Tab-separated table of N, CA and C in Angstrom:
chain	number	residue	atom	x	y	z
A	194	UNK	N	8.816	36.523	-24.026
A	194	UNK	CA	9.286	35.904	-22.799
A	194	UNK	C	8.794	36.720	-21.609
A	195	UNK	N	8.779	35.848	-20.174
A	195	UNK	CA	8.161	36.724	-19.163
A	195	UNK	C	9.224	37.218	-18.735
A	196	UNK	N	8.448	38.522	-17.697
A	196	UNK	CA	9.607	39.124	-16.944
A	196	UNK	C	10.553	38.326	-16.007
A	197	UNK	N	9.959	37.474	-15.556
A	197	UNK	CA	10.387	36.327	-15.121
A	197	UNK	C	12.040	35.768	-15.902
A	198	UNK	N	11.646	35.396	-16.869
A	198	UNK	CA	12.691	34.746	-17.627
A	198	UNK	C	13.729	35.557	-17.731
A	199	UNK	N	13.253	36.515	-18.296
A	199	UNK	CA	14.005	37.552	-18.133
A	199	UNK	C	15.325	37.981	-17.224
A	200	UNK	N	14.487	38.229	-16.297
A	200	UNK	CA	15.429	38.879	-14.997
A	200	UNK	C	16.116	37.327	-14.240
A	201	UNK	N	15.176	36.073	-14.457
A	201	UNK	CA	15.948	34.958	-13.657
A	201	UNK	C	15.367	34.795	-12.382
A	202	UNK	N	14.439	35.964	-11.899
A	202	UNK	CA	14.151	36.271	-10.657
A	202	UNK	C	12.570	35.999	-10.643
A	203	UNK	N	11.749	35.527	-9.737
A	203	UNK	CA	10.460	35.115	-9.609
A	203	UNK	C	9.855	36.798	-9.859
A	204	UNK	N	8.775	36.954	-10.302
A	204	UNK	CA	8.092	38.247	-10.165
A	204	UNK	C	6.935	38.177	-8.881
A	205	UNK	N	6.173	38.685	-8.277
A	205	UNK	CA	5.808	39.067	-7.153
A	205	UNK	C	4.490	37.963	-7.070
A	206	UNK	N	4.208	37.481	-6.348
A	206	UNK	CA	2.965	36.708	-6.619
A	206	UNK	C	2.815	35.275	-7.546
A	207	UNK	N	3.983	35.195	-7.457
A	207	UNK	CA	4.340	33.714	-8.520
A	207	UNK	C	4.342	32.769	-7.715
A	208	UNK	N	4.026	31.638	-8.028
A	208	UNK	CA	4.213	30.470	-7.279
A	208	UNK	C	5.453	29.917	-6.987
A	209	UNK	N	6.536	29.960	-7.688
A	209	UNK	CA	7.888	30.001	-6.998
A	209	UNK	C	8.298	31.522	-5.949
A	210	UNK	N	7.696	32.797	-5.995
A	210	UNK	CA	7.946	33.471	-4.486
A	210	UNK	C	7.292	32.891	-4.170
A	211	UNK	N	6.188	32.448	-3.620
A	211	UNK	CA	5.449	32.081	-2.884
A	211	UNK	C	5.269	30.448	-2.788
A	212	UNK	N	6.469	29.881	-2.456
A	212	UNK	CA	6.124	28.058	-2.809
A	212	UNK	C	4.823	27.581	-1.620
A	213	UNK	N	3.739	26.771	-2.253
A	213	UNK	CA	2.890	26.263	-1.256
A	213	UNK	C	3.060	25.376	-0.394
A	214	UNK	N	4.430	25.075	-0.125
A	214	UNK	CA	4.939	24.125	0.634
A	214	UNK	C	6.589	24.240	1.008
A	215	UNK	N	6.801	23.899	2.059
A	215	UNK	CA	7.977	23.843	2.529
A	215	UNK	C	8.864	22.934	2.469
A	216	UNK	N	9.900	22.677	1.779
A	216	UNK	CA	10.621	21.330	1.565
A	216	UNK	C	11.216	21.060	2.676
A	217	UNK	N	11.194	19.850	2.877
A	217	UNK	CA	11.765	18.956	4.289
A	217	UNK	C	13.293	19.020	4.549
A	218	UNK	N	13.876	19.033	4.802
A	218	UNK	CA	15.686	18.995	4.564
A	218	UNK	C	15.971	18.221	5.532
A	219	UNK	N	14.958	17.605	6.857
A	219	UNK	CA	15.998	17.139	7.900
A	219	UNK	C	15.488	15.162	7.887
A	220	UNK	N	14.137	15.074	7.099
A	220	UNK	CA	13.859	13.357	6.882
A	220	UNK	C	14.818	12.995	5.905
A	221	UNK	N	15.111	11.602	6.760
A	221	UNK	CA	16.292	11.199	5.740
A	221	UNK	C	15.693	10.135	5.309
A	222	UNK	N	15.327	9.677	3.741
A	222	UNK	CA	14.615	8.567	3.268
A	222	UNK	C	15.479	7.557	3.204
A	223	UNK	N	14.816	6.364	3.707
A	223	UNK	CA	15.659	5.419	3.597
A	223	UNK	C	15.876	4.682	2.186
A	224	UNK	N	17.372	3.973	1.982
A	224	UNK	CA	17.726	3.451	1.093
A	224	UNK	C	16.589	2.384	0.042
A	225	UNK	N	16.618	2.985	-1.259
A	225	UNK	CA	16.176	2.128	-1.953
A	225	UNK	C	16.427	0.541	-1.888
A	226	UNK	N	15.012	-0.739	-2.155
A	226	UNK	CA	15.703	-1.958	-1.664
A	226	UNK	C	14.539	-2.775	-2.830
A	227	UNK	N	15.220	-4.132	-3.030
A	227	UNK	CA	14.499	-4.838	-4.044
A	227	UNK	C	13.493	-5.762	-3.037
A	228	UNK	N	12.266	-5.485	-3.743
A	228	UNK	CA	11.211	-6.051	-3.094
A	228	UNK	C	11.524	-7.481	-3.591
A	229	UNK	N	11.816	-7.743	-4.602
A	229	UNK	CA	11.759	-9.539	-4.554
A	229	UNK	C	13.033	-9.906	-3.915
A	230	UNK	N	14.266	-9.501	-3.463
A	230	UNK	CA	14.691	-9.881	-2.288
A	230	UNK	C	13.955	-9.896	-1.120
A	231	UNK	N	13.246	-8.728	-0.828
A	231	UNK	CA	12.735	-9.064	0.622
A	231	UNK	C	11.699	-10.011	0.522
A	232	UNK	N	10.895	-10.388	0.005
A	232	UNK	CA	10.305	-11.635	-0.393
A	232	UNK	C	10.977	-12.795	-0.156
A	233	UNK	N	12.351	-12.812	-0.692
A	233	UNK	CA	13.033	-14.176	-0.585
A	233	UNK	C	13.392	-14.378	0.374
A	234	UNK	N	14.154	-13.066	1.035
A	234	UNK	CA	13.871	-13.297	2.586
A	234	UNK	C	13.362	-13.730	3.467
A	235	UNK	N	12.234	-13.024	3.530
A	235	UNK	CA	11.355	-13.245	4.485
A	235	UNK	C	10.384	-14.553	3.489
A	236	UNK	N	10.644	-15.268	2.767
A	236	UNK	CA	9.674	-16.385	2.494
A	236	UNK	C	9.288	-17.667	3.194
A	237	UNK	N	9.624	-18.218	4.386
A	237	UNK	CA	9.780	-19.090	4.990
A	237	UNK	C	8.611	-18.231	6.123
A	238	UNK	N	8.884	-16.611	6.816
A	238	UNK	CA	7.846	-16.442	7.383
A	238	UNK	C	6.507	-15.977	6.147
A	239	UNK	N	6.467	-15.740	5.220
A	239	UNK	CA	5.251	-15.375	4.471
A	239	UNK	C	4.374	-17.013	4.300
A	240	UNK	N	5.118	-18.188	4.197
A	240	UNK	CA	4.896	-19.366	4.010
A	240	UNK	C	3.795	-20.031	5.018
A	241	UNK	N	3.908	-19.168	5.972
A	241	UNK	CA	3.425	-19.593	7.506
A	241	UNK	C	1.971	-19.504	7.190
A	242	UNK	N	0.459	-20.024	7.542
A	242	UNK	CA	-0.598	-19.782	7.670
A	242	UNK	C	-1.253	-18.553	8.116
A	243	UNK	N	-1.863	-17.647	7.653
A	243	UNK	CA	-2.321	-16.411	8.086
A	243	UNK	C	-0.789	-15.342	7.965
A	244	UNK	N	0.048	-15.428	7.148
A	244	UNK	CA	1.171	-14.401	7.850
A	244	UNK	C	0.495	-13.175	7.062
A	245	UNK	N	1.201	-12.108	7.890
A	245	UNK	CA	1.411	-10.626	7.593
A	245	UNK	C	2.711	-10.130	7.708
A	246	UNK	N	2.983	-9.662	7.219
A	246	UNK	CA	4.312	-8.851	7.450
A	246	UNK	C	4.132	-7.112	7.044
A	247	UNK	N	4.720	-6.426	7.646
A	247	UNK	CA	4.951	-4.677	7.479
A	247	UNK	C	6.423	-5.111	6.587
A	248	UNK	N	5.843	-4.093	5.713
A	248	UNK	CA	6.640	-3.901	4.609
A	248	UNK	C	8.069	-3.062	4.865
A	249	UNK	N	7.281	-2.022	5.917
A	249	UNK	CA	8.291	-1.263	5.713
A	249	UNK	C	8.146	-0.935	7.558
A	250	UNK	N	9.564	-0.669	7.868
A	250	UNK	CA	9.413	-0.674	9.596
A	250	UNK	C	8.824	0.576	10.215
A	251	UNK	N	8.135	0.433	11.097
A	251	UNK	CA	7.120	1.637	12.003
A	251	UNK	C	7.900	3.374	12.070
A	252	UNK	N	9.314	3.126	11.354
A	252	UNK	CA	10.271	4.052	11.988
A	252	UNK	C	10.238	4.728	10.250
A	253	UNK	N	9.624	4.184	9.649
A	253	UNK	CA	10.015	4.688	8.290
A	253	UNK	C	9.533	6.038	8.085
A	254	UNK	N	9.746	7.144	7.482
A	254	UNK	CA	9.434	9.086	7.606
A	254	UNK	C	7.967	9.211	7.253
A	255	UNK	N	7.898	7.728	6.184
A	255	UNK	CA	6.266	8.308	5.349
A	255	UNK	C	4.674	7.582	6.572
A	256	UNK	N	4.719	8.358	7.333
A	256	UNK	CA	3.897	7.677	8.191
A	256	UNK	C	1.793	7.562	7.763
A	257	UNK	N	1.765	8.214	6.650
A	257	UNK	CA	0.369	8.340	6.002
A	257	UNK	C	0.206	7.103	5.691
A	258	UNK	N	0.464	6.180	5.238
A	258	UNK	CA	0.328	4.560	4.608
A	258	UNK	C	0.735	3.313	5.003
A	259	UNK	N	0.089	2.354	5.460
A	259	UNK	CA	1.429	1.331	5.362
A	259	UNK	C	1.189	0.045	4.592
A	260	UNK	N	2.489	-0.499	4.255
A	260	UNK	CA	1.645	-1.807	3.018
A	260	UNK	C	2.322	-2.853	3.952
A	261	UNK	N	1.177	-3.689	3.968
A	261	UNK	CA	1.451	-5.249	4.870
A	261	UNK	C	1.588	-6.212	3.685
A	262	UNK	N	2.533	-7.036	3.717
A	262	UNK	CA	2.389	-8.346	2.724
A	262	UNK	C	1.804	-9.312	3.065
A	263	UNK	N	0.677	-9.649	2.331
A	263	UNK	CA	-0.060	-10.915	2.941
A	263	UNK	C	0.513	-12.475	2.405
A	264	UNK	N	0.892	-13.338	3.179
A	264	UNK	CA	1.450	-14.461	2.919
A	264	UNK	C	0.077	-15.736	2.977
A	265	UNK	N	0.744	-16.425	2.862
A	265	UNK	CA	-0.446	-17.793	3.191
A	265	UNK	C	-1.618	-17.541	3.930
A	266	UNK	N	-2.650	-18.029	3.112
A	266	UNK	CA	-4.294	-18.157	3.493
A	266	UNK	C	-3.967	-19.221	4.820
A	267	UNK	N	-5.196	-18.795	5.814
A	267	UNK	CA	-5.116	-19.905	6.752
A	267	UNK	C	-5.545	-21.273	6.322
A	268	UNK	N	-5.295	-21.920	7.348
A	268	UNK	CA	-5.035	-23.475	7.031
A	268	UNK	C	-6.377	-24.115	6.175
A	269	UNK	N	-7.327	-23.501	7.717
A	269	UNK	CA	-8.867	-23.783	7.163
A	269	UNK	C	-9.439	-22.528	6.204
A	270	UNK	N	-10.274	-22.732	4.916
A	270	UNK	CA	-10.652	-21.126	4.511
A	270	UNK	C	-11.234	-20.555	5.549
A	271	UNK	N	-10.784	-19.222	5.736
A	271	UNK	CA	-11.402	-18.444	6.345
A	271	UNK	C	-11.228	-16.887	6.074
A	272	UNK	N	-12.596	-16.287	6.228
A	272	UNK	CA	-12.276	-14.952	5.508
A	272	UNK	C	-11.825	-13.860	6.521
A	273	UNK	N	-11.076	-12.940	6.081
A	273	UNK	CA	-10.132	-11.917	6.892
A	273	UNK	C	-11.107	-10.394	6.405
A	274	UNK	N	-11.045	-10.002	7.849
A	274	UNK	CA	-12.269	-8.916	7.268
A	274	UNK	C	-11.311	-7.285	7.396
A	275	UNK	N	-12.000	-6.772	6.288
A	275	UNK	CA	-11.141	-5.052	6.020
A	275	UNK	C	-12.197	-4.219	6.759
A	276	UNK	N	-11.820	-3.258	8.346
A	276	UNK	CA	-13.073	-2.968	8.311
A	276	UNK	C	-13.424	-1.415	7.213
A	277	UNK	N	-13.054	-1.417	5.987
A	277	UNK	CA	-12.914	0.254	5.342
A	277	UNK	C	-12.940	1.283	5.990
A	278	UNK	N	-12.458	1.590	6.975
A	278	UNK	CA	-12.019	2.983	7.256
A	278	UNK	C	-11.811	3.598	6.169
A	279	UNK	N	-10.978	3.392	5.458
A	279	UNK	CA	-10.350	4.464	3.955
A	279	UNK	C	-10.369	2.908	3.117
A	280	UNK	N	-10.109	3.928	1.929
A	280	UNK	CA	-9.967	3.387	0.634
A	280	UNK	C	-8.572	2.172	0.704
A	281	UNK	N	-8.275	1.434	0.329
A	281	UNK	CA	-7.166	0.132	0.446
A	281	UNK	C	-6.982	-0.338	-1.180
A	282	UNK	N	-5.679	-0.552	-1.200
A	282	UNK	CA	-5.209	-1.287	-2.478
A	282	UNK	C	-4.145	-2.242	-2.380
A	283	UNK	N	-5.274	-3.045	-3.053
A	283	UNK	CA	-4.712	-4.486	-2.885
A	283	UNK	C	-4.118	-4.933	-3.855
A	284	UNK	N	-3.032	-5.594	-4.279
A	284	UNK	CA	-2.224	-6.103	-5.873
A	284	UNK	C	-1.685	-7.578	-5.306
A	285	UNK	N	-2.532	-8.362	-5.976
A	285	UNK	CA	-1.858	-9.617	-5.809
A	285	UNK	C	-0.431	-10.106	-6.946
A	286	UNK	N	0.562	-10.773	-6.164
A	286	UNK	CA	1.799	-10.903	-6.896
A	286	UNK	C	1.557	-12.462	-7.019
A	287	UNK	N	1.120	-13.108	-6.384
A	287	UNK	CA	1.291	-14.865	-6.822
A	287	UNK	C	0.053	-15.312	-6.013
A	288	UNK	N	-0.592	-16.397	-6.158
A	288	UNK	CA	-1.515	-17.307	-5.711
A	288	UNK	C	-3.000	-16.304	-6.392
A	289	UNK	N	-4.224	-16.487	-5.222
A	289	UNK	CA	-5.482	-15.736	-5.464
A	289	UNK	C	-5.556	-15.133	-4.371
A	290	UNK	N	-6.435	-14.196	-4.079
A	290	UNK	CA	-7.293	-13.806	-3.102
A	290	UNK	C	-8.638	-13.208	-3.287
A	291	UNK	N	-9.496	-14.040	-2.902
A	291	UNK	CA	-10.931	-13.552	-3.098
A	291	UNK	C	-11.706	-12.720	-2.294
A	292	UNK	N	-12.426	-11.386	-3.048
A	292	UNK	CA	-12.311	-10.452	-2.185
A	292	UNK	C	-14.442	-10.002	-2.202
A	293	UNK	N	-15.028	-10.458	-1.084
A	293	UNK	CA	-16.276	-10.418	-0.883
A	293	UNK	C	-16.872	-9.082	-0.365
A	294	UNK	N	-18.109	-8.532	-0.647
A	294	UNK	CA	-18.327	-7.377	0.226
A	294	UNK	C	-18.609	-5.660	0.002
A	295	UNK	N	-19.276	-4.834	0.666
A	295	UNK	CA	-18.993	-3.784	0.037
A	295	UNK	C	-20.231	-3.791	-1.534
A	296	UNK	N	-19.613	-2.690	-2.131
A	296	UNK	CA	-20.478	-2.802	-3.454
A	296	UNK	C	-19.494	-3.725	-4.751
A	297	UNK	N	-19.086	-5.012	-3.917
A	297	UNK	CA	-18.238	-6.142	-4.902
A	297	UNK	C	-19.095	-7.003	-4.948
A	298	UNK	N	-19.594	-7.145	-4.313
A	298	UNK	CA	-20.644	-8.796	-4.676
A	298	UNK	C	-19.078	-9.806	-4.717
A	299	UNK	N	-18.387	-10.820	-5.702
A	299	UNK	CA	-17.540	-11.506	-5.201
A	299	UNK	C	-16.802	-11.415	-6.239
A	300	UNK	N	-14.984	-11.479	-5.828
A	300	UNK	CA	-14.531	-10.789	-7.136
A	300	UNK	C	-13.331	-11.615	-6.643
A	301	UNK	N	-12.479	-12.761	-7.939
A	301	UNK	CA	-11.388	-13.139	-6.925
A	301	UNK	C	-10.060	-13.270	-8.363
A	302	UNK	N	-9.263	-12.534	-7.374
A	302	UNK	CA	-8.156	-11.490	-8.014
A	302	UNK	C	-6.788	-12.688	-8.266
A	303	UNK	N	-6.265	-12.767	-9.007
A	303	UNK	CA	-5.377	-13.867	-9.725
A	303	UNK	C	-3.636	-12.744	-9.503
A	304	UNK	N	-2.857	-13.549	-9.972
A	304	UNK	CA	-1.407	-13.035	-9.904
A	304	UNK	C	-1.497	-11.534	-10.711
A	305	UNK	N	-1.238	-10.875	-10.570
A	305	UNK	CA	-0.682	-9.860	-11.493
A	305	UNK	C	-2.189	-8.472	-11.555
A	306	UNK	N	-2.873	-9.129	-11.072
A	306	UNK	CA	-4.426	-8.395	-10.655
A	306	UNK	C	-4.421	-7.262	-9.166
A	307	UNK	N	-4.973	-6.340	-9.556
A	307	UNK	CA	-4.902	-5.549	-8.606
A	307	UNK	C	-6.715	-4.986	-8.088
A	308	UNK	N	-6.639	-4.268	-6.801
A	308	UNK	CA	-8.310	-4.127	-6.817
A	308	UNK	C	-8.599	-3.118	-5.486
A	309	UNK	N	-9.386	-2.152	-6.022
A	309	UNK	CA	-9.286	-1.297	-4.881
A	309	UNK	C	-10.598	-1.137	-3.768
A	310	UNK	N	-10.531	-1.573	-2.662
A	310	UNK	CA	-11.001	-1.760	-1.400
A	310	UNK	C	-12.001	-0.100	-1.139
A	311	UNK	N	-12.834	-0.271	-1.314
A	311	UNK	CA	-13.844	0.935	-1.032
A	311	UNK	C	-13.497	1.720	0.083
A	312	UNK	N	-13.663	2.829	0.500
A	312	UNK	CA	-13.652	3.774	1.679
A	312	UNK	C	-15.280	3.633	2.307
A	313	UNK	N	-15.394	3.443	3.685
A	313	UNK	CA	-16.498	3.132	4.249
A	313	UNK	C	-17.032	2.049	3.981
A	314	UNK	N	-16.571	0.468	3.164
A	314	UNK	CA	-17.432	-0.646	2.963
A	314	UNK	C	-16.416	-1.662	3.269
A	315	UNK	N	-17.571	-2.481	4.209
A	315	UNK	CA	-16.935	-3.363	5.107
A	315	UNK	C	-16.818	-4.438	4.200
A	316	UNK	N	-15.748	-4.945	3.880
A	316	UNK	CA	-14.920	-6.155	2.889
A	316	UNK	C	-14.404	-7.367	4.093
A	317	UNK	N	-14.457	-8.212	3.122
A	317	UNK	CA	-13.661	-9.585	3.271
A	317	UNK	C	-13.055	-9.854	2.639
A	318	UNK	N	-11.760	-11.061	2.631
A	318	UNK	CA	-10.948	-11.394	1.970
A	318	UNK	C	-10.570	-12.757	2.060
A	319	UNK	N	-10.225	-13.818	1.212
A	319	UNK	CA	-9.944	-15.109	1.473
A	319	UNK	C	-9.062	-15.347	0.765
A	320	UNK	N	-7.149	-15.908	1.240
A	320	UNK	CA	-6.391	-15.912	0.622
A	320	UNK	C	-5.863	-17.146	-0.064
A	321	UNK	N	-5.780	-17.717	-1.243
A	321	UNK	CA	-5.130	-19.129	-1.569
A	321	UNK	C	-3.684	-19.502	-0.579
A	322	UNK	N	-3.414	-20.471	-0.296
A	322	UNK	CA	-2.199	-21.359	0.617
A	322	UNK	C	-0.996	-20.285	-0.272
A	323	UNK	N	-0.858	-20.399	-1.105
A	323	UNK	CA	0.276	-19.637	-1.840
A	323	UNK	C	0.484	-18.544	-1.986
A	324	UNK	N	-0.169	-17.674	-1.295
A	324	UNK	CA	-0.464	-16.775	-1.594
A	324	UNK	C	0.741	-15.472	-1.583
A	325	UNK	N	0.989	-14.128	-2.451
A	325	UNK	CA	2.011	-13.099	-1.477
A	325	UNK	C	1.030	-12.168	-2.411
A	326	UNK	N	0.527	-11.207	-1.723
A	326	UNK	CA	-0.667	-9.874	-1.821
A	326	UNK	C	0.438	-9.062	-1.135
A	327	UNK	N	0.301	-7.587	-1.599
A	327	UNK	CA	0.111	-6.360	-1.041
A	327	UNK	C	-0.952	-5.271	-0.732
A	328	UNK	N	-1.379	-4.563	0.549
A	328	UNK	CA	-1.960	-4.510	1.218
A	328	UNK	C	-1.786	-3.019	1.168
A	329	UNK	N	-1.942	-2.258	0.849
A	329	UNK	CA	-1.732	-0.472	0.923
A	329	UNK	C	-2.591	0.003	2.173
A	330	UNK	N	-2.596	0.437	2.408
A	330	UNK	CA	-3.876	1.510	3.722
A	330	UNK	C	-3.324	2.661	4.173
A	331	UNK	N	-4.143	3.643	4.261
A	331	UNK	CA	-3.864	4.432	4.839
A	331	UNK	C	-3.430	4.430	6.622
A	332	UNK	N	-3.109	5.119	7.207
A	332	UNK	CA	-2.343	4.429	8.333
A	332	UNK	C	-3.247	4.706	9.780
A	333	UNK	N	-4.021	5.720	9.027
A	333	UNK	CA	-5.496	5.589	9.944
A	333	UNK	C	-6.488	4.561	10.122
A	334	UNK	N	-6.112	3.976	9.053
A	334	UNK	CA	-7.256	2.263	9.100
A	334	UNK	C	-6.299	1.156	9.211
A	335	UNK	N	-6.755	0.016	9.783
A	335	UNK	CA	-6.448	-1.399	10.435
A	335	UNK	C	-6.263	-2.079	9.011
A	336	UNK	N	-5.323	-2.581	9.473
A	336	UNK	CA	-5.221	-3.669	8.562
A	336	UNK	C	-4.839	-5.238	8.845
């Protein structure tokens, strides 16, 4: 056993004396919540042509990411462009979305399919009428 174990006490140069990070004590995370409620919720605006919705509100602690829910393809097809700043992950939950561009050539993603959006390659996207996608990004790139 180490001296460590031993004594109970970190020995000099250990990664517990020395933690590489400082734990937070004063963000308060907000309450766990069921995503297919908020879906049901908000389904009447996801229903709408072109909707987006923020998943989670501007005020939330984790400010590195944000995931938009994509609702209904517009009326007429039309493609919605990613400009890749960073890498993006996309997971479709119901309908399609077809995703053009980049080193994809044309790739179109069904319910339960997920697909990850290149860093630096400019993508498109075209969503079925039915559609509910999630949208990951880092919070430095547009979405």
């Amino acid at each position: 056993a180490s001296e460590a174990f031993a004594t109970g006490r970190p020995t000099p140069g250990s990664v517990i004396a020395d933690p590489p990070l400082l734990q937070d004590y004063q963000t308060i995370v907000p309450r766990p919540f069921s995503l297919n409620e908020w879906l049901e919720e908000h389904s009447g605006e996801l229903s709408q042509p072109g909707a987006r919705l923020s998943l989670f509100r501007d005020d939330h602690p984790e400010q590195g990411f944000r995931v938009v829910v994509l609702g209904a393809g517009a009326k007429e097809a039309a493609d919605e462009e990613f400009p890749g700043g960073s890498e993006a992950f996309l997971y479709v939950r119901r309908g399609e979305v077809a995703v053009s561009g980049g080193d994809v050539g044309q790739k179109a993603l069904n319910a339960g399919e997920c697909f990850v959006l290149a860093e630096g390659k400019f993508s498109k996207f075209r969503r079925s009428r039915d559609c509910i996608a999630l949208l990951l990004t880092s919070s430095s790139s547009s979405s």
